[in-house]
Coordinates of N, CA, C and O in Angstrom, one line a residue:
X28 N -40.7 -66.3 -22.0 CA -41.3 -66.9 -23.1 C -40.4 -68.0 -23.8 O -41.0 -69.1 -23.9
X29 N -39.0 -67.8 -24.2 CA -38.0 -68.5 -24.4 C -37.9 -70.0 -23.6 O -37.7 -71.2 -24.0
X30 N -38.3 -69.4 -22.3 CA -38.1 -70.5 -21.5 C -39.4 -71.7 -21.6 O -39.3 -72.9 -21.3
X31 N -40.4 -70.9 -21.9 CA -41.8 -71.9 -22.0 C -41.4 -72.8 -23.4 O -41.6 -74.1 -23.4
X32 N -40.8 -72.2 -24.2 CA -41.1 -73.0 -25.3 C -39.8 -74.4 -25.2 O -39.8 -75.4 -25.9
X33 N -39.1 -74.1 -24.6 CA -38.0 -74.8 -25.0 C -37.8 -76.0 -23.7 O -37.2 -77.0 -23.5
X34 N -39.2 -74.9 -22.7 CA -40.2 -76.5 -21.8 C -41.3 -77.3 -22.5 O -41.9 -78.2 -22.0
X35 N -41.5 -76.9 -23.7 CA -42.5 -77.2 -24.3 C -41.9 -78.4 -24.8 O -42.2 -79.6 -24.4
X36 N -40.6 -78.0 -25.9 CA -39.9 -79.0 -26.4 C -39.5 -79.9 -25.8 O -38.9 -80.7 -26.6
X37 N -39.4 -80.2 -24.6 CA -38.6 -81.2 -23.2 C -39.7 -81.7 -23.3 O -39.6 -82.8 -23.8
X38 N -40.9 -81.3 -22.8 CA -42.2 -82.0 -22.9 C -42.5 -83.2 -24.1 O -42.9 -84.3 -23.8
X39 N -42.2 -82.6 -25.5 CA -43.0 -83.1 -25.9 C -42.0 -84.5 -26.3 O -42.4 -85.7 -26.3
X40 N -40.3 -83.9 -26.8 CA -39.3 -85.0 -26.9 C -39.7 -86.3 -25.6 O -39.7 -87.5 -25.8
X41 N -39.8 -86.0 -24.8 CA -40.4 -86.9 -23.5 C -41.6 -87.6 -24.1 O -41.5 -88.8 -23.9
X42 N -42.6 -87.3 -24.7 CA -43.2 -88.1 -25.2 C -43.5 -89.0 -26.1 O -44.4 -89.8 -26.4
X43 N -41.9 -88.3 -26.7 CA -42.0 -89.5 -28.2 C -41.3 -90.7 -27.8 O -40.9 -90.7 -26.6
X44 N -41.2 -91.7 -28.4 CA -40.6 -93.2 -28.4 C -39.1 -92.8 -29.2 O -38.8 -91.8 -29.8
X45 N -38.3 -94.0 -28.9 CA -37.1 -93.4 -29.1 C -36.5 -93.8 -30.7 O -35.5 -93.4 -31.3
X46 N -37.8 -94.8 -31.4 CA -38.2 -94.6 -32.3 C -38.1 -93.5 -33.5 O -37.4 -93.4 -34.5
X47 N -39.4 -92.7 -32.9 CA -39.9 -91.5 -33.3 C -38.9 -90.6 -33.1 O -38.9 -89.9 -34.1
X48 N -37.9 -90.2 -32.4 CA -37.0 -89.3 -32.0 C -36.2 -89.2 -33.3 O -36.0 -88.2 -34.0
X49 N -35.8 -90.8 -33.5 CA -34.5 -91.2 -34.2 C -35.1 -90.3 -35.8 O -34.4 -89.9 -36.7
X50 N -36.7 -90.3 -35.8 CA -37.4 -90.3 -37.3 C -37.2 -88.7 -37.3 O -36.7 -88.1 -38.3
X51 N -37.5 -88.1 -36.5 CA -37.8 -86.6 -36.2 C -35.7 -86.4 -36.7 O -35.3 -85.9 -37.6
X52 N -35.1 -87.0 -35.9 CA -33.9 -86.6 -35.7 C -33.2 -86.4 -37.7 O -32.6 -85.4 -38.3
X53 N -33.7 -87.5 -38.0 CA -33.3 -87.8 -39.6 C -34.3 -87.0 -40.4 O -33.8 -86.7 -41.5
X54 N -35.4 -86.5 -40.3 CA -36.3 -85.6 -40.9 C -35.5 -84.5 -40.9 O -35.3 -84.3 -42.1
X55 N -34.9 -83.7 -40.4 CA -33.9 -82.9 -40.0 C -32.5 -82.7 -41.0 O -31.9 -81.7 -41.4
X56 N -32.5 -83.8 -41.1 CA -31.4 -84.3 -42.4 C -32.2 -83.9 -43.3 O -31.8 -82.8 -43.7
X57 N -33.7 -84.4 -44.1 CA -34.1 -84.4 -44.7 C -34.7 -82.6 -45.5 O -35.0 -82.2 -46.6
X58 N -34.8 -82.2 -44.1 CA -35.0 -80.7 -43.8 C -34.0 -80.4 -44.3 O -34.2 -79.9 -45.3
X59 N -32.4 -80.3 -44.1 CA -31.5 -79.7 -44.6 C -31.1 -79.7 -45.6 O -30.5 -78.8 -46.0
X60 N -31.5 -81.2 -46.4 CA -31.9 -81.4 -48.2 C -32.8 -80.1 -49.1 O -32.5 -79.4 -50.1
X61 N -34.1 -80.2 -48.1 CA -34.7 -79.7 -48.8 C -34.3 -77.9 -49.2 O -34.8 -77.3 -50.2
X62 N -33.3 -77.3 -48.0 CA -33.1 -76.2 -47.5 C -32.3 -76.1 -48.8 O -32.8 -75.3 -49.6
X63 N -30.6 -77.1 -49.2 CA -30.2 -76.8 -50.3 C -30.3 -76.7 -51.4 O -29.6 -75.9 -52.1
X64 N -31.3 -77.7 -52.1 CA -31.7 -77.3 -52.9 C -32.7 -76.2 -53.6 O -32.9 -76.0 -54.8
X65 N -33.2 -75.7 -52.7 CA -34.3 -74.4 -52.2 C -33.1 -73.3 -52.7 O -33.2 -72.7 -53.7
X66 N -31.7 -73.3 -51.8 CA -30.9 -72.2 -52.4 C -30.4 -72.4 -53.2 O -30.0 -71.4 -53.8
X67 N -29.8 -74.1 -53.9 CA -29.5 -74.3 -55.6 C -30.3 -73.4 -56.2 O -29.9 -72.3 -56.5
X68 N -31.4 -73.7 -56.5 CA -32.7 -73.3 -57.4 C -32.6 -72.4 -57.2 O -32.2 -71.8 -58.3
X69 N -32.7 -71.6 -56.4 CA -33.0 -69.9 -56.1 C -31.4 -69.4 -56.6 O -31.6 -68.2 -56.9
X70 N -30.0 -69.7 -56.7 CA -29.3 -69.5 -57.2 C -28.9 -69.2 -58.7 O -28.3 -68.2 -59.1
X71 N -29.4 -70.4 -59.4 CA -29.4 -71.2 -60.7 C -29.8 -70.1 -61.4 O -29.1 -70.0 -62.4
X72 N -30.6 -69.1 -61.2 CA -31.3 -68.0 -62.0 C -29.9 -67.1 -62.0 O -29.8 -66.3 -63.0
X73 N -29.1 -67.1 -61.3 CA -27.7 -65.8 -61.6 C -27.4 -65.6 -63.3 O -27.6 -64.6 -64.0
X74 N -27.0 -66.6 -63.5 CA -25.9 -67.3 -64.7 C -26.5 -66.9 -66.0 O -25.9 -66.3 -66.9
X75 N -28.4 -67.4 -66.1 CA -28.6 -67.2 -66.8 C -29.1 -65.7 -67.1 O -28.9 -65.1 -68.2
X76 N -29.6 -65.2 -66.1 CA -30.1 -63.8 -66.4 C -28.7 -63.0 -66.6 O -28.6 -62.3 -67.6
X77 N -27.4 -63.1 -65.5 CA -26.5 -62.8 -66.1 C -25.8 -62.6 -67.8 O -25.3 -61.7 -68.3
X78 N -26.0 -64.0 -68.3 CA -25.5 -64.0 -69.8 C -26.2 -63.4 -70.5 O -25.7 -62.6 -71.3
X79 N -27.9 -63.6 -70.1 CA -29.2 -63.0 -71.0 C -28.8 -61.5 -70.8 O -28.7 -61.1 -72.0
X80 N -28.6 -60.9 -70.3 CA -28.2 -59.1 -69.6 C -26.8 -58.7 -70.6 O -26.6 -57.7 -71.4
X81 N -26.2 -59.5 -70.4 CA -24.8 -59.4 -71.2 C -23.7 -60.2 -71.6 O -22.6 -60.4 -71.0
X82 N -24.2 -60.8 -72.8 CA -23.7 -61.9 -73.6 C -22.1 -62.2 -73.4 O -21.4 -63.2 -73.3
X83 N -21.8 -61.0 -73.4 CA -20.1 -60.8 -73.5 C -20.0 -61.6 -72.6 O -19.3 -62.5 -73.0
X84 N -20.5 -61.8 -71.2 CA -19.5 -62.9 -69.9 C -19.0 -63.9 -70.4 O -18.0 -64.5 -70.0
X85 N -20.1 -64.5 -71.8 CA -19.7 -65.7 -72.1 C -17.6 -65.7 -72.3 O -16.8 -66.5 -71.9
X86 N -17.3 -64.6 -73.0 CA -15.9 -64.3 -73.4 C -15.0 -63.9 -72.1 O -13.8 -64.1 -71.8
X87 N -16.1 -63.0 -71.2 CA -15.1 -62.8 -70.3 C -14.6 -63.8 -69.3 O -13.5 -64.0 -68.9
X88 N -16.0 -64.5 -68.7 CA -15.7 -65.9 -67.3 C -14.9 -66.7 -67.8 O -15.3 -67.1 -68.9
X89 N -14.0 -67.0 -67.5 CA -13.3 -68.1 -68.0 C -14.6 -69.3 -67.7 O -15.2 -69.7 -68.6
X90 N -14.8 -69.6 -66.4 CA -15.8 -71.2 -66.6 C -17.3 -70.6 -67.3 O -18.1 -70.8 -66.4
X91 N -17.8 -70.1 -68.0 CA -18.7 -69.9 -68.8 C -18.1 -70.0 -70.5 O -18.8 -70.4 -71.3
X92 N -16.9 -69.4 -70.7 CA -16.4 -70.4 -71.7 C -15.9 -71.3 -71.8 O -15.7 -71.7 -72.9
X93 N -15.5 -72.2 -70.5 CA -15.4 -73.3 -70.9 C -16.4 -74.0 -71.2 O -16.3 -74.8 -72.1
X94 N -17.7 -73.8 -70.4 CA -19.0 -74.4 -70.7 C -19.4 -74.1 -72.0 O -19.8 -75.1 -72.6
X95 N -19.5 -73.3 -72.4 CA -19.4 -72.7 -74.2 C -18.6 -73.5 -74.8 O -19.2 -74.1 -75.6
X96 N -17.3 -73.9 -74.9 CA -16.5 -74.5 -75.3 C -17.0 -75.9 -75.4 O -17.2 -76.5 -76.5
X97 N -17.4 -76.6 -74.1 CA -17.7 -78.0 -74.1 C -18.8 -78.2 -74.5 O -19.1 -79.4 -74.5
X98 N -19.7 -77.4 -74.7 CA -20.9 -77.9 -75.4 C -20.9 -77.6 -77.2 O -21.7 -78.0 -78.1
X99 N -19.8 -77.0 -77.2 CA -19.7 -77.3 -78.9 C -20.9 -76.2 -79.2 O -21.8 -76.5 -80.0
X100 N -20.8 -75.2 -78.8 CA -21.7 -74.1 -79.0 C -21.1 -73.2 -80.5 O -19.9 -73.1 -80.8
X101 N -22.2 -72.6 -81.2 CA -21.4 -71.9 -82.5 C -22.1 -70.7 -82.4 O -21.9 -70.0 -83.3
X102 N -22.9 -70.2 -81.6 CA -24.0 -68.6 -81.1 C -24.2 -68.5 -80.1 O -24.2 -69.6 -79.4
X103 N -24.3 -67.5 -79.5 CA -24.7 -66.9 -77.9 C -26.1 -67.2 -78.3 O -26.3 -66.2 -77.7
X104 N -27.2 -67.6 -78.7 CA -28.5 -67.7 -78.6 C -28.6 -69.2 -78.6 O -29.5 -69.5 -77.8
X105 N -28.0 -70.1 -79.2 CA -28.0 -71.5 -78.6 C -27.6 -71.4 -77.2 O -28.5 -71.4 -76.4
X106 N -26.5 -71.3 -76.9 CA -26.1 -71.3 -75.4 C -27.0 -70.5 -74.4 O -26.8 -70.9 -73.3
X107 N -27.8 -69.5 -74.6 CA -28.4 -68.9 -74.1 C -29.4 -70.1 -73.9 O -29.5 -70.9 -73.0
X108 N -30.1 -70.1 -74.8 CA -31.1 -71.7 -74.5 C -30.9 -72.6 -73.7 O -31.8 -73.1 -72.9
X109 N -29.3 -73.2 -73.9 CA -29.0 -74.0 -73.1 C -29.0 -73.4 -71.6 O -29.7 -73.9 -70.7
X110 N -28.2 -72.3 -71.5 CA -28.4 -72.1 -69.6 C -30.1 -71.9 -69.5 O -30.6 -72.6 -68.5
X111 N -30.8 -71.3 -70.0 CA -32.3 -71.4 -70.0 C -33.0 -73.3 -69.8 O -33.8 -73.7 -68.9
X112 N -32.8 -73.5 -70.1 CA -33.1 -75.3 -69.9 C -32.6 -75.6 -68.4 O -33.0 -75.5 -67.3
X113 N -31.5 -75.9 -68.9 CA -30.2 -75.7 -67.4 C -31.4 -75.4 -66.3 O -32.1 -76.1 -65.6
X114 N -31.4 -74.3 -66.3 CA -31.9 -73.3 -65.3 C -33.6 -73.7 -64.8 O -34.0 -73.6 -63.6
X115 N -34.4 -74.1 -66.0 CA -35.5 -74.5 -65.5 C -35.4 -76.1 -65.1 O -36.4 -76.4 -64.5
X116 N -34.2 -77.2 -65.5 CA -33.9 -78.2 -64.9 C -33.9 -78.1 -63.2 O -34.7 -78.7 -62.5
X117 N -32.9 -77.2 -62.8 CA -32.4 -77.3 -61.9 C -33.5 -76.9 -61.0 O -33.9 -77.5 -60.0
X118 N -33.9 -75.8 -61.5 CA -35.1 -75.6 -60.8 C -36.3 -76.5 -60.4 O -37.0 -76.4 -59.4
X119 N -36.5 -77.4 -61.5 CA -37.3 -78.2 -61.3 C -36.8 -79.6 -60.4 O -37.5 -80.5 -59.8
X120 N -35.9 -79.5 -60.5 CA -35.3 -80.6 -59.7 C -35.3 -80.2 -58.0 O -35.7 -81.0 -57.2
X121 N -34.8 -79.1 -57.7 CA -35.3 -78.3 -56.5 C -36.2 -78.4 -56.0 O -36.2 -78.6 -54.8
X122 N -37.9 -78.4 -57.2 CA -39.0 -78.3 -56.6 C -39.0 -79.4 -56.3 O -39.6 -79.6 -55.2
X123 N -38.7 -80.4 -56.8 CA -39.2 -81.7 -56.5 C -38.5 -82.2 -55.1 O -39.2 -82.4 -54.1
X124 N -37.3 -82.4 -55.1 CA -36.9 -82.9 -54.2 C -37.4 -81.6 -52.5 O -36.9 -81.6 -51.4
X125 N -38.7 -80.6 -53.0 CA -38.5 -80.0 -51.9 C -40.4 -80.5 -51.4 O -41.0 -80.5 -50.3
X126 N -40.7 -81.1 -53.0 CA -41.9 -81.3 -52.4 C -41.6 -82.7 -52.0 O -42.5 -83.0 -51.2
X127 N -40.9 -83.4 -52.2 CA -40.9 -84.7 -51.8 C -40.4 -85.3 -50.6 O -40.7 -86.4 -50.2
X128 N -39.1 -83.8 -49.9 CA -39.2 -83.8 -48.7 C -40.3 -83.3 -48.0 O -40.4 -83.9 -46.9
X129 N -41.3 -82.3 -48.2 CA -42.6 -82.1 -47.5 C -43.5 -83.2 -47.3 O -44.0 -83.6 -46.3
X130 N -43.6 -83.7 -48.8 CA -44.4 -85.0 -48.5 C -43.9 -86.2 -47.4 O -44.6 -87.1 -47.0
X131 N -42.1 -85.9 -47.2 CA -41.9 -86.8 -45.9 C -41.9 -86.6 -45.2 O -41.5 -87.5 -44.4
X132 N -42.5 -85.2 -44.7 CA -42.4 -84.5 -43.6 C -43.5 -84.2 -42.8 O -43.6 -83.8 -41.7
X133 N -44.5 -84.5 -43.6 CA -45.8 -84.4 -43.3 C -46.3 -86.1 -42.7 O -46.6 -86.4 -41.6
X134 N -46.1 -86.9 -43.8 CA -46.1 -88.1 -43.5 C -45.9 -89.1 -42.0 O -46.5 -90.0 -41.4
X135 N -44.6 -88.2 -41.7 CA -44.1 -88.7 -40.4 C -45.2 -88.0 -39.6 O -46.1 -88.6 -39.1
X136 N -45.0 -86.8 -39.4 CA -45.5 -85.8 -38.5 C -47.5 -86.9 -37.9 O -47.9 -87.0 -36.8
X137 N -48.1 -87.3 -39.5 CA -49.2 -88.1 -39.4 C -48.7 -89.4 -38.5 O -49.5 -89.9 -37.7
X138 N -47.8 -89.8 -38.8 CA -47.4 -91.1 -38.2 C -47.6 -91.2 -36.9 O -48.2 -92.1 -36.3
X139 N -47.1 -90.0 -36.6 CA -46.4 -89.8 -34.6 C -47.6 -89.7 -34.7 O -47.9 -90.8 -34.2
X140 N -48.5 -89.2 -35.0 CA -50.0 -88.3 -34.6 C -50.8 -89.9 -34.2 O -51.5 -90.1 -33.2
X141 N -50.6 -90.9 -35.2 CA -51.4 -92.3 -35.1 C -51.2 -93.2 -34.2 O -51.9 -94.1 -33.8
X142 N -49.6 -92.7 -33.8 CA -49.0 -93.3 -32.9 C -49.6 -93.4 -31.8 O -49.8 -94.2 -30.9
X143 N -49.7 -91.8 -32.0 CA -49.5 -91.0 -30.0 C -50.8 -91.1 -29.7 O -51.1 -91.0 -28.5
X144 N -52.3 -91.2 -30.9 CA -53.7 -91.7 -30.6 C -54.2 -92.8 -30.3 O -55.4 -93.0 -29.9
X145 N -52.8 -94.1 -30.7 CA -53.4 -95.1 -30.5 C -52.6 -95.5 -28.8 O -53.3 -96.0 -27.9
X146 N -51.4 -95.2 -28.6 CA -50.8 -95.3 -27.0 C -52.0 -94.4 -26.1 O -52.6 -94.9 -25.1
X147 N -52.1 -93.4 -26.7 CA -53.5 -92.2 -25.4 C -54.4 -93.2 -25.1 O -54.5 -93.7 -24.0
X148 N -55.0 -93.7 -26.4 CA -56.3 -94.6 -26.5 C -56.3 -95.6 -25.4 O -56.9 -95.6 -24.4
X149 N -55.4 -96.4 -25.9 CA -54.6 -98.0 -24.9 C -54.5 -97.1 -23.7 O -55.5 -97.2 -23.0
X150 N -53.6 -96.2 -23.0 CA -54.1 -95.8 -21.9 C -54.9 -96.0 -21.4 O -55.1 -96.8 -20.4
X151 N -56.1 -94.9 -22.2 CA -57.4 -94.6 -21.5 C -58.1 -96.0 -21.0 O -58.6 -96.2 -19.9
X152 N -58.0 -97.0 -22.2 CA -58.7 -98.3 -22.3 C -58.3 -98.6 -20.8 O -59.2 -98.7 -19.9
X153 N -56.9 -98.8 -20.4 CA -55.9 -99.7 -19.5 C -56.5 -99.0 -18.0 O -56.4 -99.6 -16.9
X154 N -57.1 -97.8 -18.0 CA -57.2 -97.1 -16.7 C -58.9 -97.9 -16.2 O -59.7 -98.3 -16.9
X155 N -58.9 -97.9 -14.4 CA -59.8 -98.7 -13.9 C -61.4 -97.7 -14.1 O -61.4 -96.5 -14.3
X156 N -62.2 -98.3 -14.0 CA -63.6 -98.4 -14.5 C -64.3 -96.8 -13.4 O -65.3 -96.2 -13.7
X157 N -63.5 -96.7 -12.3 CA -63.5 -95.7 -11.7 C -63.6 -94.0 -12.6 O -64.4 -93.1 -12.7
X158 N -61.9 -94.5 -13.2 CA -61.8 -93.5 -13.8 C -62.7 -92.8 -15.1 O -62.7 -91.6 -15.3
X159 N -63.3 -93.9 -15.7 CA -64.1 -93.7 -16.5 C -65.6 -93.4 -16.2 O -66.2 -92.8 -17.1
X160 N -66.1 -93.6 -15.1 CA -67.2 -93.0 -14.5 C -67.1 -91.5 -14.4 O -67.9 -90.7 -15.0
X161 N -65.9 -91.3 -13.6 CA -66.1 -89.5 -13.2 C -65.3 -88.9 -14.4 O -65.3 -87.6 -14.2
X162 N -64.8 -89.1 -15.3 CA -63.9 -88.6 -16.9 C -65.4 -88.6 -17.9 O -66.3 -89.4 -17.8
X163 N -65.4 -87.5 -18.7 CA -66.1 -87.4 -19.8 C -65.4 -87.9 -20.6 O -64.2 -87.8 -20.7
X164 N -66.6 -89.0 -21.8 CA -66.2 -89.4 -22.7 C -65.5 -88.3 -23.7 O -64.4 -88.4 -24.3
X165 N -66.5 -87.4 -23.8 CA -66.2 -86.1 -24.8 C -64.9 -85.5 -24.4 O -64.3 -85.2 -25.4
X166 N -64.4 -85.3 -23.3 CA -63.3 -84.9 -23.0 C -61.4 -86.5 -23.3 O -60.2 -86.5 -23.5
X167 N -62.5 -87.4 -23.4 CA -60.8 -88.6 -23.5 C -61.4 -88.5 -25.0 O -60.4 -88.8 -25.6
X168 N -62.3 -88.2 -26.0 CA -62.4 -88.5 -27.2 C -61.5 -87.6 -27.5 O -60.5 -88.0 -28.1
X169 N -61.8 -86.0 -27.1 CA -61.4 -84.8 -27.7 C -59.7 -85.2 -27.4 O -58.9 -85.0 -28.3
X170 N -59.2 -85.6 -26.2 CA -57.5 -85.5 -26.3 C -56.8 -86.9 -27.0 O -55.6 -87.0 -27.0
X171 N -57.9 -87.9 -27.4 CA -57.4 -89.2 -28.3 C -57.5 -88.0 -29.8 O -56.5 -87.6 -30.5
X172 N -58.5 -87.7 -30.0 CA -58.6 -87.3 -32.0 C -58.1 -85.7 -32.1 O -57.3 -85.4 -33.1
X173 N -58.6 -84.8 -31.1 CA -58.6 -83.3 -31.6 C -56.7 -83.1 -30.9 O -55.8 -82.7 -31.6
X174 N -56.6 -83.4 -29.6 CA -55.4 -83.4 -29.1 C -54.2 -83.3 -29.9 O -53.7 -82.3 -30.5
X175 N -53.8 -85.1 -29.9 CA -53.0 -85.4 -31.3 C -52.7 -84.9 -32.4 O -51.6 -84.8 -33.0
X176 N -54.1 -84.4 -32.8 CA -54.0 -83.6 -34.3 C -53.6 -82.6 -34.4 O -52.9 -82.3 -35.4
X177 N -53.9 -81.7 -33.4 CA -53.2 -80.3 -33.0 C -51.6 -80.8 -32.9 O -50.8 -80.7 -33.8
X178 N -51.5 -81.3 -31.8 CA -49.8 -81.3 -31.9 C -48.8 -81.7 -32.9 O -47.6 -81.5 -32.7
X179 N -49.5 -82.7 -34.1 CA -48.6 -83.3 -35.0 C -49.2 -82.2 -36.0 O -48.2 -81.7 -36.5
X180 N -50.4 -81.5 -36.5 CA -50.3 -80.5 -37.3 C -49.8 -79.1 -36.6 O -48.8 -78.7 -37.1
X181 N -50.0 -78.6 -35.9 CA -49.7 -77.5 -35.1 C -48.6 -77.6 -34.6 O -47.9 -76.7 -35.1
X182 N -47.9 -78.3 -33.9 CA -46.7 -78.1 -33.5 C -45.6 -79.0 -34.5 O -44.6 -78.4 -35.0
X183 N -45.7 -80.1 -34.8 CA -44.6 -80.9 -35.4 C -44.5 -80.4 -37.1 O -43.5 -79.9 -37.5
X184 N -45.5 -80.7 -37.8 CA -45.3 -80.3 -39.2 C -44.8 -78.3 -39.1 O -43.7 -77.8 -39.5
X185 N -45.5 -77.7 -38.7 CA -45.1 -76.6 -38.1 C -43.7 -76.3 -37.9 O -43.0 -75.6 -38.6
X186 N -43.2 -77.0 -36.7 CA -42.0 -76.7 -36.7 C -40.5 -77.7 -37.9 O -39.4 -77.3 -37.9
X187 N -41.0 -78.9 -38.6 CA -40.8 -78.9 -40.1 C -40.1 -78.1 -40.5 O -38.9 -77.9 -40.3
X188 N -41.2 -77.4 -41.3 CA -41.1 -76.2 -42.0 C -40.3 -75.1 -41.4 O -39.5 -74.5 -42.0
X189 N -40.6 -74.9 -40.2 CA -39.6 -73.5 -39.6 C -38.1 -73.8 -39.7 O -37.3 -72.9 -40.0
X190 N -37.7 -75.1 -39.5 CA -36.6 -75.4 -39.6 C -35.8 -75.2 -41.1 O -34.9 -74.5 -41.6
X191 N -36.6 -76.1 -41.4 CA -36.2 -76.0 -43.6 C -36.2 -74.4 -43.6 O -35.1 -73.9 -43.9
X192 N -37.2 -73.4 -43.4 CA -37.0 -72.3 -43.8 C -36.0 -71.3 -43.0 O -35.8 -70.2 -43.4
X193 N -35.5 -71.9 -42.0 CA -34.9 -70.9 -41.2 C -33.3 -71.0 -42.0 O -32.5 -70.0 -42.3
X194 N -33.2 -72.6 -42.2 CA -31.5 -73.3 -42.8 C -31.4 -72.8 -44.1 O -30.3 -72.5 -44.7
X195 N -32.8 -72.7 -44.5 CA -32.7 -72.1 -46.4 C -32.1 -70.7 -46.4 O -31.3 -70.3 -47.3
X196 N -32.8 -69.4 -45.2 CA -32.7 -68.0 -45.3 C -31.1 -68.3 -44.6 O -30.3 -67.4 -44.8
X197 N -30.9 -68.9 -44.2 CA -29.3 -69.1 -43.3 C -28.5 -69.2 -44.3 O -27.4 -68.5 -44.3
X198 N -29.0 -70.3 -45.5 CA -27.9 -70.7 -46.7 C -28.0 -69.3 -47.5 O -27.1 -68.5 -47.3
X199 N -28.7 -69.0 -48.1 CA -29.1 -68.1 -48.8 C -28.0 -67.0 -48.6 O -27.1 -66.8 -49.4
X200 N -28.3 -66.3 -47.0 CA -27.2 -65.0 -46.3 C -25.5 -65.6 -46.8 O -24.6 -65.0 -47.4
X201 N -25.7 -67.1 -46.1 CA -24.0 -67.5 -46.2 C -23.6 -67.0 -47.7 O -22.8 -66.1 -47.9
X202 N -24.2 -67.7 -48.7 CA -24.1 -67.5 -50.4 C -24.6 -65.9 -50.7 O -25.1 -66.2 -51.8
X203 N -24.8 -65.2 -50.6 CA -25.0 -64.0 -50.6 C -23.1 -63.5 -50.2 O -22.2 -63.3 -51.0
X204 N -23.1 -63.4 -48.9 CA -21.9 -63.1 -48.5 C -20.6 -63.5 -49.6 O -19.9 -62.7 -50.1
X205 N -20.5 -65.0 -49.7 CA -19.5 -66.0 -50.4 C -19.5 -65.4 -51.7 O -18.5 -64.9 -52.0
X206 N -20.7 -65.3 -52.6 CA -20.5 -64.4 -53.8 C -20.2 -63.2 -53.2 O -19.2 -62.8 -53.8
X207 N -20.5 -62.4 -52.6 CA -20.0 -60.9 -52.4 C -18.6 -60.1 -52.2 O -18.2 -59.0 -52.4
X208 N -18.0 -61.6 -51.4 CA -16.6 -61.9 -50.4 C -15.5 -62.4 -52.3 O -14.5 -61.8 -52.6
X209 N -16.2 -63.5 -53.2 CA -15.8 -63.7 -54.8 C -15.8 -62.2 -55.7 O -14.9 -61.6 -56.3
X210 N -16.8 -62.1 -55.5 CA -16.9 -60.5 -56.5 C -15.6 -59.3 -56.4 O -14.9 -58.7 -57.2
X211 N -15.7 -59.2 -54.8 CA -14.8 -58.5 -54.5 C -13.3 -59.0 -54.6 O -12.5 -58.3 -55.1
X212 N -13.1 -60.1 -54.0 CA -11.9 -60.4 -54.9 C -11.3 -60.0 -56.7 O -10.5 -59.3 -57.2
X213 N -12.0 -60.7 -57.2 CA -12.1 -60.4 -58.4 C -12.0 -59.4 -58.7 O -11.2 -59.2 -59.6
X214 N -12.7 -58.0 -58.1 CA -12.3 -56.5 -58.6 C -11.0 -55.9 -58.0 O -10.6 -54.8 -58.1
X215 N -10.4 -57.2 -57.2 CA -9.0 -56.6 -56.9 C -8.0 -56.4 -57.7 O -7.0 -55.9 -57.3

């Protein structure tokens, strides 16, 4: 099964332009944007639920009173607000840059799809008058429009997403560990 799919991928890299490769190749980049900020955001909630739980950290973290300090803070309930803002910034800034990577991710994925319907097409056009006798139209329509569509929604946007989510639960484990590998220090 391993081996079909990863003939699948030879297949289909084989069919893109070297173009489209280079786009898919940098989508990837863009995928791993979207991955970090996915675990920023998903992070960003520690700090504040932490302080909200128990005000005192502000006294104990050293870098949480410094942040207390530089903001010219005079109550743990202003500052609480502040990491509360903070925290829905950051978050919101995550979402965006994660929808704005989808929206480029999809985008392309349409691209290659317009691409690869209009080269099938020009094919089919280019092939001798023979061929079009014994070929159903219904069958060159269905792999110009339904074809295409399947594999830039089904396979390409698809695998997108698998990617961004695979790099996000990857980041996530790494920072899980990294705070756990900190914590424990600290209690030494």
């Amino acid at each position: 099964a391993a081996g079909a799919g990863v003939s699948l991928l030879r297949e289909i890299w084989s069919v893109l332009s070297r173009r489209q490769r280079r786009a898919i190749l940098i989508m990837q980049l863009v995928s791993l944007l979207v991955a970090c900020s996915t675990t920023v955001g998903a992070g960003a909630i520690a700090p504040f639920f932490a302080v909200l739980g128990n005000p005192r950290l502000i006294e104990q973290q050293s870098w949480l009173h410094r942040v207390y300090d530089a903001g010219g803070f005079s109550d743990t309930r202003g500052f609480l607000i502040a990491l509360a803002l903070g925290f829905v910034g950051v978050v919101t800034l995550a979402n965006l840059i994660s929808l704005l990577g989808f929206i480029a991710m999809h985008r392309l994925a349409r691209r290659i799809g317009n691409e690869l319907q209009s080269t099938l097409f020009s094919a089919y056009l280019g092939r001798p008058y023979a061929f079009h006798v014994r070929t159903s139209s219904v069958t060159l329509l269905n792999n110009v429009i339904y074809e295409t569509t399947r594999f830039t929604h089904g396979i390409l946007e698809n695998a997108f997403t698998f990617v961004t989510s695979l790099v996000t639960a990857v980041l996530i484990l790494v920072s899980l560990a990294v705070v756990k590998a900190a914590v424990a220090a600290l209690l030494l």
